[in-house]
Protein backbone atom coordinates (compact mmCIF):
# COMPACT_ATOMS: atom_id res chain seq x y z
CA UNK A 1 0.00 0.00 0.00
CA UNK A 2 1.98 3.02 1.21
CA UNK A 3 1.58 6.68 0.34
CA UNK A 4 3.99 8.72 -1.75
CA UNK A 5 4.31 12.48 -1.81
CA UNK A 6 6.98 14.61 -3.45
CA UNK A 7 7.50 18.30 -4.14
CA UNK A 8 9.78 20.64 -6.08
CA UNK A 9 9.36 24.28 -5.25
CA UNK A 10 11.17 27.60 -5.05
CA UNK A 11 11.00 27.27 -1.24
CA UNK A 12 11.86 24.60 1.34
CA UNK A 13 9.46 21.69 0.77
CA UNK A 14 9.54 20.04 4.23
CA UNK A 15 6.18 21.49 5.26
CA UNK A 16 4.57 20.45 1.95
CA UNK A 17 5.91 16.93 2.35
CA UNK A 18 4.49 16.56 5.86
CA UNK A 19 1.11 18.03 4.84
CA UNK A 20 0.90 15.76 1.81
CA UNK A 21 1.99 12.71 3.74
CA UNK A 22 -0.58 13.32 6.50
CA UNK A 23 -3.32 13.11 3.89
CA UNK A 24 -1.95 9.78 2.68
CA UNK A 25 -1.64 8.13 6.06
CA UNK A 26 -4.81 6.13 5.37
CA UNK A 27 -2.63 4.07 3.01
CA UNK A 28 -0.35 2.89 5.81
CA UNK A 29 1.09 4.09 9.09
CA UNK A 30 3.84 1.65 10.00
CA UNK A 31 6.64 4.16 9.41
CA UNK A 32 7.29 7.48 7.69
CA UNK A 33 10.26 9.12 6.07
CA UNK A 34 11.53 11.65 3.57
CA UNK A 35 14.59 12.59 1.55
CA UNK A 36 15.55 16.12 0.55
CA UNK A 37 18.17 17.39 -1.83
CA UNK A 38 20.04 20.07 0.12
CA UNK A 39 21.56 23.23 -1.32
CA UNK A 40 24.89 21.38 -1.42
CA UNK A 41 23.23 18.78 -3.73
CA UNK A 42 23.44 16.13 -1.04
CA UNK A 43 20.62 13.74 -0.15
CA UNK A 44 19.40 14.15 3.42
CA UNK A 45 17.17 11.33 4.66
CA UNK A 46 15.01 11.45 7.81
CA UNK A 47 12.96 8.42 8.84
CA UNK A 48 11.04 7.09 11.84
CA UNK A 49 8.87 4.17 12.84
CA UNK A 50 5.25 5.04 13.53
CA UNK A 51 3.21 7.87 12.16
CA UNK A 52 3.71 11.08 10.24
CA UNK A 53 3.37 13.10 13.45
CA UNK A 54 6.57 11.39 14.67
CA UNK A 55 8.35 12.40 11.48
CA UNK A 56 7.12 15.96 11.98
CA UNK A 57 8.69 16.01 15.46
CA UNK A 58 12.02 14.87 13.99
CA UNK A 59 11.86 17.55 11.31
CA UNK A 60 11.29 20.27 13.89
CA UNK A 61 14.59 19.25 15.46
CA UNK A 62 16.42 19.09 12.13
CA UNK A 63 18.01 22.06 10.41
CA UNK A 64 17.96 20.39 6.97
CA UNK A 65 16.28 22.24 4.14
CA UNK A 66 15.61 21.38 0.51
CA UNK A 67 13.58 22.61 -2.45
CA UNK A 68 13.14 19.11 -3.85
CA UNK A 69 12.07 16.10 -1.81
CA UNK A 70 10.18 12.82 -1.69
CA UNK A 71 8.29 11.31 1.23
CA UNK A 72 6.62 8.04 2.16
CA UNK A 73 4.21 6.55 4.67
CA UNK A 74 4.55 2.77 4.84
CA UNK A 75 2.33 -0.27 5.14
CA UNK A 76 4.73 -3.17 5.55
CA UNK A 77 4.69 -5.91 2.92
CA UNK A 78 8.31 -7.13 2.92
CA UNK A 79 10.11 -6.71 6.22
CA UNK A 80 8.66 -5.82 9.60
CA UNK A 81 7.73 -2.23 10.46
CA UNK A 82 11.03 -0.88 11.79
CA UNK A 83 13.47 1.90 11.04
CA UNK A 84 15.72 0.07 8.62
CA UNK A 85 12.72 -0.97 6.50
CA UNK A 86 11.29 2.56 6.39
CA UNK A 87 11.44 4.44 3.12
CA UNK A 88 13.18 6.26 1.43
CA UNK A 89 15.84 3.73 0.49
CA UNK A 90 19.16 5.09 -0.65
CA UNK A 91 21.90 3.82 -2.91
CA UNK A 92 24.82 5.96 -4.09
CA UNK A 93 23.37 9.11 -5.67
CA UNK A 94 19.74 7.90 -5.52
CA UNK A 95 16.95 7.97 -2.97
CA UNK A 96 13.66 6.27 -3.75
CA UNK A 97 10.18 5.73 -2.35
CA UNK A 98 8.04 2.84 -3.55
CA UNK A 99 4.43 1.74 -3.35
CA UNK A 100 3.64 -1.76 -4.64
CA UNK A 101 5.39 -5.11 -4.68
CA UNK A 102 8.49 -6.08 -6.66
CA UNK A 103 7.84 -9.74 -7.42
CA UNK A 104 11.35 -10.56 -8.64
CA UNK A 105 13.12 -8.72 -5.79
CA UNK A 106 14.89 -11.87 -4.49
CA UNK A 107 16.32 -12.64 -7.93
CA UNK A 108 17.47 -9.02 -8.43
CA UNK A 109 18.88 -8.89 -4.92
CA UNK A 110 21.09 -11.93 -5.38
CA UNK A 111 22.53 -10.55 -8.60
CA UNK A 112 23.15 -7.14 -6.95
CA UNK A 113 24.76 -8.83 -3.92
CA UNK A 114 27.16 -10.56 -6.29
CA UNK A 115 28.07 -7.15 -7.68
CA UNK A 116 28.95 -6.00 -4.17
CA UNK A 117 25.87 -3.94 -3.26
CA UNK A 118 25.10 -3.96 0.46
CA UNK A 119 21.49 -4.25 1.59
CA UNK A 120 20.45 -2.56 4.80
CA UNK A 121 16.74 -3.47 4.83
CA UNK A 122 14.50 -6.51 4.35
CA UNK A 123 12.30 -4.71 1.85
CA UNK A 124 11.69 -5.55 -1.79
CA UNK A 125 11.98 -1.80 -2.51
CA UNK A 126 15.68 -1.43 -1.72
CA UNK A 127 16.59 -3.40 -4.86
CA UNK A 128 15.21 -0.52 -6.93
CA UNK A 129 17.68 1.94 -5.41
CA UNK A 130 20.67 -0.36 -5.99
CA UNK A 131 19.44 -1.26 -9.46
CA UNK A 132 19.45 2.43 -10.36
CA UNK A 133 23.02 2.85 -9.11
CA UNK A 134 24.08 -0.23 -11.03
CA UNK A 135 22.37 1.00 -14.23
CA UNK A 136 23.73 4.58 -14.03
CA UNK A 137 27.22 3.12 -14.26
CA UNK A 138 26.39 1.61 -17.66
CA UNK A 139 24.19 4.38 -19.05
CA UNK A 140 25.25 7.86 -19.90
CA UNK A 141 21.97 9.58 -19.24
CA UNK A 142 19.34 9.57 -16.53
CA UNK A 143 16.45 8.56 -18.81
CA UNK A 144 18.38 5.55 -20.13
CA UNK A 145 19.21 4.52 -16.56
CA UNK A 146 15.61 4.73 -15.40
CA UNK A 147 14.32 2.85 -18.45
CA UNK A 148 16.77 0.00 -18.07
CA UNK A 149 16.11 -0.29 -14.31
CA UNK A 150 12.33 -0.28 -14.84
CA UNK A 151 12.69 -2.90 -17.54
CA UNK A 152 14.14 -5.32 -14.98
CA UNK A 153 11.32 -4.88 -12.45
CA UNK A 154 8.42 -7.34 -12.30
CA UNK A 155 5.39 -6.50 -10.20
CA UNK A 156 3.50 -3.37 -9.33
CA UNK A 157 5.01 -0.05 -8.48
CA UNK A 158 4.56 3.64 -8.08
CA UNK A 159 8.00 5.18 -7.68
CA UNK A 160 9.41 8.58 -6.88
CA UNK A 161 13.17 8.97 -7.24
CA UNK A 162 15.61 11.76 -6.54
CA UNK A 163 19.14 11.86 -7.94
CA UNK A 164 21.72 14.17 -6.38
CA UNK A 165 23.21 15.16 -9.77
CA UNK A 166 19.79 16.50 -10.84
CA UNK A 167 18.73 18.46 -7.74
CA UNK A 168 15.78 20.07 -9.55
CA UNK A 169 14.05 16.88 -10.68
CA UNK A 170 11.89 14.12 -9.32
CA UNK A 171 11.56 11.06 -11.51
CA UNK A 172 8.30 9.15 -11.22
CA UNK A 173 7.12 5.88 -12.72
CA UNK A 174 4.05 3.76 -12.41
CA UNK A 175 2.85 0.28 -13.19
CA UNK A 176 -0.26 -0.99 -11.46
CA UNK A 177 -0.03 1.46 -8.54
CA UNK A 178 -1.41 4.98 -8.81
CA UNK A 179 0.69 8.14 -9.03
CA UNK A 180 -0.46 11.64 -9.95
CA UNK A 181 1.57 14.72 -10.85
CA UNK A 182 0.12 18.03 -9.66
CA UNK A 183 1.21 21.20 -11.44
CA UNK A 184 1.01 24.70 -10.01
CA UNK A 185 2.69 27.97 -10.95
CA UNK A 186 5.55 27.79 -8.49
CA UNK A 187 5.78 24.12 -7.68
CA UNK A 188 5.20 20.61 -8.96
CA UNK A 189 4.01 17.78 -6.75
CA UNK A 190 3.69 14.03 -7.01
CA UNK A 191 1.23 12.07 -4.91
CA UNK A 192 -0.49 8.73 -4.58
CA UNK A 193 -3.92 10.33 -4.74
CA UNK A 194 -5.80 13.48 -5.55
CA UNK A 195 -6.67 14.35 -1.91
CA UNK A 196 -3.05 14.99 -1.19
CA UNK A 197 -2.88 17.44 -4.11
CA UNK A 198 -6.07 19.49 -4.00
CA UNK A 199 -4.93 21.96 -1.38
CA UNK A 200 -1.91 22.72 -3.63
CA UNK A 201 -3.29 22.61 -7.16
CA UNK A 202 -6.28 21.55 -9.22
CA UNK A 203 -4.23 20.69 -12.34
CA UNK A 204 -2.91 17.15 -12.45
CA UNK A 205 -1.74 14.35 -14.73
CA UNK A 206 -2.36 10.77 -13.63
CA UNK A 207 0.48 8.50 -14.74
CA UNK A 208 -0.78 5.50 -16.66
CA UNK A 209 0.70 2.00 -16.45
CA UNK A 210 4.20 1.72 -17.91
CA UNK A 211 4.72 5.46 -18.01
CA UNK A 212 7.38 7.58 -16.39
CA UNK A 213 7.96 11.28 -16.06
CA UNK A 214 10.79 13.66 -15.30
CA UNK A 215 9.29 16.38 -13.21
CA UNK A 216 10.78 19.79 -12.55
CA UNK A 217 9.34 23.01 -11.09
CA UNK A 218 6.38 23.89 -13.32
CA UNK A 219 7.25 21.29 -15.95
CA UNK A 220 6.51 17.64 -16.63
CA UNK A 221 7.97 15.48 -19.41
CA UNK A 222 6.09 12.21 -19.86
CA UNK A 223 7.61 9.12 -21.46
CA UNK A 224 6.36 5.67 -22.40
CA UNK A 225 8.35 2.59 -21.45
CA UNK A 226 10.33 2.82 -24.67
CA UNK A 227 11.52 6.31 -23.74
CA UNK A 228 9.35 8.10 -26.32
CA UNK A 229 7.90 11.42 -25.21
CA UNK A 230 4.12 11.43 -24.76
CA UNK A 231 1.98 14.48 -24.50
CA UNK A 232 -1.23 14.57 -22.52
CA UNK A 233 -3.02 17.68 -21.29
CA UNK A 234 -3.47 17.93 -17.52
CA UNK A 235 -6.87 17.21 -16.01
CA UNK A 236 -8.57 19.68 -13.71
CA UNK A 237 -10.00 18.21 -10.54
CA UNK A 238 -13.38 19.35 -9.26
CA UNK A 239 -12.50 18.21 -5.77
CA UNK A 240 -12.03 20.63 -2.93
CA UNK A 241 -9.76 20.26 0.06
CA UNK A 242 -11.82 18.13 2.42
CA UNK A 243 -9.80 18.30 5.59
CA UNK A 244 -12.11 16.72 8.15
CA UNK A 245 -12.24 17.08 11.88
CA UNK A 246 -13.77 14.74 14.46
CA UNK A 247 -16.42 17.40 15.14
CA UNK A 248 -16.41 16.71 18.88
CA UNK A 249 -16.54 12.93 18.58
CA UNK A 250 -13.82 10.91 20.28
CA UNK A 251 -12.93 8.97 17.13
CA UNK A 252 -13.55 9.26 13.39
CA UNK A 253 -15.29 5.87 13.52
CA UNK A 254 -17.80 7.17 16.05
CA UNK A 255 -18.40 10.32 13.99
CA UNK A 256 -18.84 8.28 10.82
CA UNK A 257 -21.33 5.90 12.49
CA UNK A 258 -23.44 8.84 13.58
CA UNK A 259 -23.25 10.55 10.16
CA UNK A 260 -25.17 7.71 8.53
CA UNK A 261 -28.61 9.16 9.06
CA UNK A 262 -27.70 12.47 7.41
CA UNK A 263 -26.05 10.72 4.47
CA UNK A 264 -29.18 8.66 3.87
CA UNK A 265 -31.35 11.78 4.13
CA UNK A 266 -29.13 13.41 1.47
CA UNK A 267 -29.53 10.41 -0.85
CA UNK A 268 -33.30 10.55 -0.35
CA UNK A 269 -33.29 14.23 -1.30
CA UNK A 270 -30.96 13.84 -4.30
CA UNK A 271 -31.97 10.50 -5.80
CA UNK A 272 -35.62 9.82 -4.95
CA UNK A 273 -38.92 11.21 -6.18
CA UNK A 274 -42.11 10.73 -4.21
CA UNK A 275 -42.77 7.18 -5.40
CA UNK A 276 -39.99 6.45 -7.85
CA UNK A 277 -36.23 6.67 -8.18
CA UNK A 278 -35.08 9.69 -10.18
CA UNK A 279 -33.91 8.99 -13.76
CA UNK A 280 -30.36 7.90 -14.60
CA UNK A 281 -28.88 7.98 -11.11
CA UNK A 282 -26.19 5.54 -12.29
CA UNK A 283 -24.93 7.92 -14.97
CA UNK A 284 -26.14 9.38 -18.27
CA UNK A 285 -28.48 6.96 -20.11
CA UNK A 286 -27.94 4.32 -17.42
CA UNK A 287 -31.66 3.52 -17.16
CA UNK A 288 -31.75 2.37 -20.81
CA UNK A 289 -28.60 0.30 -20.32
CA UNK A 290 -29.94 -1.29 -17.11
CA UNK A 291 -33.16 -2.29 -18.89
CA UNK A 292 -31.22 -4.71 -21.09
CA UNK A 293 -29.31 -6.44 -18.27
CA UNK A 294 -29.90 -10.16 -17.70
CA UNK A 295 -27.03 -10.96 -15.33
CA UNK A 296 -24.98 -9.02 -12.79
CA UNK A 297 -21.43 -9.78 -11.59
CA UNK A 298 -20.44 -7.88 -8.44
CA UNK A 299 -16.77 -7.70 -7.52
CA UNK A 300 -15.37 -6.10 -4.35
CA UNK A 301 -13.27 -6.63 -1.21
CA UNK A 302 -13.93 -6.57 2.54
CA UNK A 303 -16.90 -4.54 3.65
CA UNK A 304 -17.72 -3.61 0.05
CA UNK A 305 -17.91 -7.32 -0.76
CA UNK A 306 -20.31 -7.85 2.16
CA UNK A 307 -22.50 -5.11 0.68
CA UNK A 308 -22.49 -6.89 -2.68
CA UNK A 309 -23.68 -10.12 -1.04
CA UNK A 310 -26.79 -8.33 0.21
CA UNK A 311 -27.40 -6.94 -3.29
CA UNK A 312 -27.40 -10.51 -4.59
CA UNK A 313 -30.30 -11.34 -2.25
CA UNK A 314 -32.17 -8.21 -3.30
CA UNK A 315 -31.67 -8.57 -7.05
CA UNK A 316 -32.69 -12.22 -7.23
CA UNK A 317 -35.71 -11.54 -5.01
CA UNK A 318 -36.84 -8.51 -6.98
CA UNK A 319 -36.20 -9.61 -10.57
CA UNK A 320 -35.44 -12.61 -12.77
CA UNK A 321 -31.83 -11.41 -13.18
CA UNK A 322 -29.08 -13.83 -12.15
CA UNK A 323 -26.44 -12.37 -9.93
CA UNK A 324 -23.05 -13.35 -8.53
CA UNK A 325 -20.96 -11.56 -5.90
CA UNK A 326 -17.28 -12.33 -5.78
CA UNK A 327 -14.18 -11.35 -3.84
CA UNK A 328 -11.95 -9.35 -6.20
CA UNK A 329 -8.73 -11.22 -5.34
CA UNK A 330 -10.46 -14.43 -6.52
CA UNK A 331 -12.20 -12.98 -9.54
CA UNK A 332 -9.05 -11.45 -11.00
CA UNK A 333 -7.24 -14.77 -11.41
CA UNK A 334 -9.96 -17.24 -12.35
CA UNK A 335 -11.68 -18.12 -15.58
CA UNK A 336 -15.03 -16.38 -15.74
CA UNK A 337 -17.98 -17.33 -17.92
CA UNK A 338 -19.85 -14.24 -18.96
CA UNK A 339 -23.36 -14.74 -20.34
CA UNK A 340 -24.60 -12.11 -22.78
CA UNK A 341 -26.02 -8.90 -21.35
CA UNK A 342 -24.07 -9.09 -18.10
CA UNK A 343 -23.37 -5.99 -16.07
CA UNK A 344 -20.06 -5.84 -14.18
CA UNK A 345 -20.27 -3.85 -10.95
CA UNK A 346 -17.18 -2.87 -8.93
CA UNK A 347 -17.91 -1.62 -5.42
CA UNK A 348 -15.25 0.29 -3.54
CA UNK A 349 -15.24 3.05 -0.97
CA UNK A 350 -11.79 4.29 -1.94
CA UNK A 351 -11.88 3.46 -5.64
CA UNK A 352 -8.19 2.51 -5.27
CA UNK A 353 -8.28 -1.09 -4.00
CA UNK A 354 -5.72 -2.99 -6.09
CA UNK A 355 -7.63 -6.26 -6.47
CA UNK A 356 -10.82 -4.46 -7.45
CA UNK A 357 -8.93 -2.32 -9.97
CA UNK A 358 -7.30 -5.39 -11.55
CA UNK A 359 -10.69 -7.13 -11.69
CA UNK A 360 -12.21 -4.09 -13.34
CA UNK A 361 -9.39 -3.96 -15.90
CA UNK A 362 -9.97 -7.64 -16.64
CA UNK A 363 -13.72 -6.99 -16.98
CA UNK A 364 -13.05 -4.15 -19.41
CA UNK A 365 -11.36 -6.54 -21.81
CA UNK A 366 -14.10 -9.17 -21.37
CA UNK A 367 -17.49 -9.42 -22.90
CA UNK A 368 -19.56 -7.35 -20.48
CA UNK A 369 -22.48 -5.21 -21.54
CA UNK A 370 -21.23 -2.38 -19.32
CA UNK A 371 -18.93 -1.60 -16.41
CA UNK A 372 -20.51 0.23 -13.48
CA UNK A 373 -18.78 1.33 -10.32
CA UNK A 374 -20.16 2.36 -6.95
CA UNK A 375 -17.51 4.48 -5.25
CA UNK A 376 -17.19 7.12 -2.59
CA UNK A 377 -14.18 8.92 -4.03
CA UNK A 378 -14.78 10.95 -7.17
CA UNK A 379 -12.00 10.84 -9.78
CA UNK A 380 -10.61 7.67 -8.20
CA UNK A 381 -9.01 5.04 -10.45
CA UNK A 382 -12.10 2.82 -10.37
CA UNK A 383 -14.43 5.69 -11.22
CA UNK A 384 -12.14 6.83 -14.04
CA UNK A 385 -12.04 3.36 -15.58
CA UNK A 386 -15.80 2.73 -15.47
CA UNK A 387 -18.44 3.30 -18.17
CA UNK A 388 -21.00 4.31 -15.54
CA UNK A 389 -20.45 5.39 -12.00
CA UNK A 390 -22.45 6.17 -8.89
CA UNK A 391 -20.91 8.37 -6.23
CA UNK A 392 -21.95 7.39 -2.75
CA UNK A 393 -21.90 10.96 -1.33
CA UNK A 394 -20.84 9.63 2.07
CA UNK A 395 -18.13 12.26 2.58
CA UNK A 396 -14.54 11.35 3.37
CA UNK A 397 -14.31 8.16 5.42
CA UNK A 398 -11.20 8.32 7.59
CA UNK A 399 -11.59 5.43 9.99
CA UNK A 400 -10.06 2.23 8.63
CA UNK A 401 -13.18 0.38 9.76
CA UNK A 402 -15.76 1.17 7.14
CA UNK A 403 -19.19 2.13 8.46
CA UNK A 404 -20.91 4.97 6.61
CA UNK A 405 -19.51 3.71 3.31
CA UNK A 406 -21.22 0.36 3.91
CA UNK A 407 -24.71 1.81 4.44
CA UNK A 408 -24.18 4.22 1.52
CA UNK A 409 -23.24 1.26 -0.68
CA UNK A 410 -26.35 -0.57 0.51
CA UNK A 411 -28.59 2.34 -0.43
CA UNK A 412 -26.98 2.50 -3.89
CA UNK A 413 -27.39 -1.26 -4.30
CA UNK A 414 -31.01 -1.23 -3.17
CA UNK A 415 -31.67 1.49 -5.75
CA UNK A 416 -29.84 -0.54 -8.41
CA UNK A 417 -31.80 -3.69 -7.50
CA UNK A 418 -35.04 -1.73 -7.73
CA UNK A 419 -34.20 -0.27 -11.16
CA UNK A 420 -33.22 -3.75 -12.38
CA UNK A 421 -36.56 -5.10 -11.16
CA UNK A 422 -38.30 -2.86 -13.70
CA UNK A 423 -37.28 -5.19 -16.56
CA UNK A 424 -39.20 -8.01 -14.87
CA UNK A 425 -42.28 -5.79 -14.81
CA UNK A 426 -42.14 -5.35 -11.03
CA UNK A 427 -42.79 -1.60 -11.03
CA UNK A 428 -45.20 -1.92 -8.13
CA UNK A 429 -42.36 -2.74 -5.74
CA UNK A 430 -40.57 0.53 -6.54
CA UNK A 431 -43.05 2.66 -4.60
CA UNK A 432 -42.81 0.32 -1.61
CA UNK A 433 -39.00 0.41 -1.60
CA UNK A 434 -38.94 4.20 -1.96
CA UNK A 435 -41.35 4.36 0.99
CA UNK A 436 -39.11 2.09 3.07
CA UNK A 437 -36.00 4.14 2.26
CA UNK A 438 -37.90 7.30 3.18
CA UNK A 439 -38.68 5.78 6.55
CA UNK A 440 -34.99 5.10 7.31
CA UNK A 441 -33.91 8.38 8.96
CA UNK A 442 -36.60 8.07 11.67
CA UNK A 443 -35.86 4.38 12.19
CA UNK A 444 -32.14 5.11 12.49
CA UNK A 445 -32.86 7.74 15.16
CA UNK A 446 -34.49 4.98 17.21
CA UNK A 447 -31.68 2.53 16.41
CA UNK A 448 -28.97 4.90 17.65
CA UNK A 449 -30.78 4.93 21.02
CA UNK A 450 -29.47 1.39 21.46
CA UNK A 451 -25.99 2.77 22.09
CA UNK A 452 -26.20 2.29 25.86
CA UNK A 453 -27.32 -1.32 25.39
CA UNK A 454 -24.32 -1.82 23.11
CA UNK A 455 -22.01 -0.38 25.77
CA UNK A 456 -23.40 -2.90 28.28
CA UNK A 457 -23.04 -5.71 25.80
CA UNK A 458 -19.50 -4.56 24.90
CA UNK A 459 -18.52 -4.92 28.56
CA UNK A 460 -19.61 -8.55 28.40
CA UNK A 461 -17.60 -9.09 25.18
CA UNK A 462 -14.40 -7.33 26.08
CA UNK A 463 -12.64 -10.32 27.64
CA UNK A 464 -13.92 -12.93 25.21
CA UNK A 465 -11.59 -14.54 22.72
CA UNK A 466 -14.11 -15.74 20.14
CA UNK A 467 -17.54 -14.66 18.93
CA UNK A 468 -20.04 -15.89 16.37
CA UNK A 469 -22.54 -13.79 14.44
CA UNK A 470 -25.41 -15.60 12.73
CA UNK A 471 -28.03 -14.56 10.22
CA UNK A 472 -30.13 -15.94 7.40
CA UNK A 473 -31.04 -14.34 4.10
CA UNK A 474 -29.84 -10.76 3.79
CA UNK A 475 -28.91 -10.86 7.49
CA UNK A 476 -26.18 -13.39 6.74
CA UNK A 477 -23.92 -10.76 5.08
CA UNK A 478 -24.70 -8.48 8.06
CA UNK A 479 -23.35 -11.26 10.31
CA UNK A 480 -20.20 -11.31 8.15
CA UNK A 481 -19.90 -7.54 8.39
CA UNK A 482 -20.45 -7.59 12.18
CA UNK A 483 -17.66 -10.15 12.57
CA UNK A 484 -15.33 -8.20 10.28
CA UNK A 485 -15.90 -5.00 12.27
CA UNK A 486 -15.33 -6.68 15.64
CA UNK A 487 -12.11 -8.45 14.69
CA UNK A 488 -10.78 -5.44 12.82
CA UNK A 489 -10.88 -2.99 15.68
CA UNK A 490 -11.07 -5.05 18.88
CA UNK A 491 -8.79 -7.94 17.76
CA UNK A 492 -11.33 -10.45 19.12
CA UNK A 493 -11.65 -13.44 16.84
CA UNK A 494 -15.11 -13.28 15.29
CA UNK A 495 -16.83 -15.19 12.51
CA UNK A 496 -20.06 -14.58 10.63
CA UNK A 497 -22.06 -17.59 9.55
CA UNK A 498 -25.23 -18.39 7.71
CA UNK A 499 -27.21 -19.61 10.74
CA UNK A 500 -28.06 -22.87 9.00
CA UNK A 501 -24.37 -23.71 8.59
CA UNK A 502 -23.70 -23.74 12.33
CA UNK A 503 -24.37 -27.42 12.80
CA UNK A 504 -22.06 -28.25 9.89
CA UNK A 505 -18.95 -27.47 11.93
CA UNK A 506 -18.79 -24.21 13.92
CA UNK A 507 -21.18 -25.52 16.58
CA UNK A 508 -18.17 -27.49 17.88
CA UNK A 509 -16.69 -24.17 19.06
CA UNK A 510 -19.65 -23.24 21.22
CA UNK A 511 -19.28 -23.43 24.98
CA UNK A 512 -20.22 -21.28 27.97
CA UNK A 513 -17.61 -18.67 27.04
CA UNK A 514 -18.76 -18.17 23.47
CA UNK A 515 -21.10 -15.24 22.78
CA UNK A 516 -23.32 -15.97 19.78
CA UNK A 517 -25.24 -13.10 18.21
CA UNK A 518 -28.36 -13.86 16.17
CA UNK A 519 -29.59 -11.23 13.73
CA UNK A 520 -33.29 -11.86 13.32
CA UNK A 521 -35.44 -9.26 11.60
CA UNK A 522 -39.10 -10.26 11.69
CA UNK A 523 -39.41 -12.14 8.39
CA UNK A 524 -40.12 -15.61 7.00
CA UNK A 525 -36.82 -16.96 8.41
CA UNK A 526 -37.47 -16.28 12.10
CA UNK A 527 -38.36 -19.88 13.02
CA UNK A 528 -35.28 -21.25 11.29
CA UNK A 529 -32.96 -18.79 13.06
CA UNK A 530 -34.62 -19.56 16.40
CA UNK A 531 -34.00 -23.29 15.91
CA UNK A 532 -30.33 -22.61 15.17
CA UNK A 533 -30.03 -20.48 18.29
CA UNK A 534 -31.65 -23.23 20.41
CA UNK A 535 -28.83 -25.49 19.23
CA UNK A 536 -26.42 -22.92 20.67
CA UNK A 537 -28.32 -22.63 23.96
CA UNK A 538 -28.30 -26.43 24.31
CA UNK A 539 -24.49 -26.17 24.30
CA UNK A 540 -24.50 -23.42 26.98
CA UNK A 541 -23.55 -20.68 24.48
CA UNK A 542 -24.35 -17.08 25.45
CA UNK A 543 -27.08 -16.02 23.05
CA UNK A 544 -27.90 -12.41 22.08
CA UNK A 545 -30.84 -11.91 19.72
CA UNK A 546 -31.38 -8.69 17.79
CA UNK A 547 -34.98 -8.66 16.62
CA UNK A 548 -38.07 -6.56 16.09
CA UNK A 549 -40.26 -9.61 16.61
CA UNK A 550 -42.14 -9.78 19.91
CA UNK A 551 -40.53 -12.56 21.89
CA UNK A 552 -41.18 -14.12 25.26
CA UNK A 553 -38.46 -16.03 27.01
CA UNK A 554 -38.97 -19.03 29.23
CA UNK A 555 -38.02 -18.66 32.86
CA UNK A 556 -34.28 -19.31 33.41
CA UNK A 557 -33.54 -18.59 29.78
CA UNK A 558 -30.32 -16.56 29.84
CA UNK A 559 -30.80 -15.31 26.28
CA UNK A 560 -30.49 -11.54 25.90
CA UNK A 561 -33.00 -9.92 23.56
CA UNK A 562 -32.11 -6.58 22.01
CA UNK A 563 -35.32 -4.99 20.82
CA UNK A 564 -34.85 -3.46 17.39
CA UNK A 565 -37.22 -0.86 15.92
CA UNK A 566 -39.72 -2.22 13.42
CA UNK A 567 -38.62 -1.71 9.84
CA UNK A 568 -39.49 -2.72 6.28
CA UNK A 569 -38.12 -5.96 4.85
CA UNK A 570 -35.74 -4.37 2.31
CA UNK A 571 -34.15 -1.85 4.64
CA UNK A 572 -33.56 -4.31 7.51
CA UNK A 573 -29.84 -4.83 6.68
CA UNK A 574 -29.26 -1.07 6.92
CA UNK A 575 -30.91 -0.97 10.32
CA UNK A 576 -29.42 -4.14 11.80
CA UNK A 577 -25.84 -3.22 10.94
CA UNK A 578 -25.94 -0.09 13.15
CA UNK A 579 -25.88 -1.86 16.55
CA UNK A 580 -23.16 -4.15 15.18
CA UNK A 581 -21.01 -1.10 14.39
CA UNK A 582 -21.71 0.39 17.83
CA UNK A 583 -20.93 -2.90 19.54
CA UNK A 584 -17.50 -3.21 17.88
CA UNK A 585 -16.76 0.42 18.60
CA UNK A 586 -17.50 0.06 22.32
CA UNK A 587 -15.66 -3.24 22.67
CA UNK A 588 -12.64 -1.49 21.13
CA UNK A 589 -13.07 1.42 23.58
CA UNK A 590 -12.96 -1.06 26.47
CA UNK A 591 -9.93 -2.76 24.97
CA UNK A 592 -8.20 0.59 24.39
CA UNK A 593 -7.15 -0.33 20.85
CA UNK A 594 -6.27 2.21 18.20
CA UNK A 595 -9.80 2.46 16.83
CA UNK A 596 -9.28 4.63 13.75
CA UNK A 597 -5.97 3.04 12.77
CA UNK A 598 -6.05 -0.59 13.89
CA UNK A 599 -2.81 -2.54 13.94
CA UNK A 600 -1.53 -4.10 10.70
CA UNK A 601 -4.18 -2.45 8.53
CA UNK A 602 -4.56 0.53 6.20
CA UNK A 603 -7.59 2.32 4.88
CA UNK A 604 -6.88 1.72 1.23
CA UNK A 605 -5.41 -1.61 0.14
CA UNK A 606 -3.35 -0.73 -2.89
CA UNK A 607 -1.36 -3.96 -3.13
CA UNK A 608 -2.70 -7.37 -4.03
O1 LIG B 1 -12.03 0.97 -0.50
P1 LIG B 1 -12.67 -0.36 -0.63
O2 LIG B 1 -14.12 -0.35 -0.34
O3 LIG B 1 -12.38 -1.02 -1.96
O4 LIG B 1 -11.98 -1.26 0.48
C1 LIG B 1 -12.27 -2.61 0.61
C2 LIG B 1 -11.78 -3.15 1.94
O5 LIG B 1 -10.40 -3.00 2.05
C3 LIG B 1 -12.45 -2.46 3.13
O6 LIG B 1 -13.83 -2.52 3.04
C4 LIG B 1 -11.99 -3.12 4.45
O7 LIG B 1 -12.46 -4.42 4.52
C5 LIG B 1 -12.48 -2.28 5.64
N1 LIG B 1 -11.36 -1.92 6.45
C6 LIG B 1 -13.46 -2.98 6.50
O8 LIG B 1 -13.89 -2.18 7.55
XYZ file of C-alpha atoms in Angstrom, residues 163 276 409 429:
4
model
C 19.141 11.862 -7.936
C -39.993 6.451 -7.849
C -23.241 1.260 -0.679
C -42.358 -2.744 -5.738
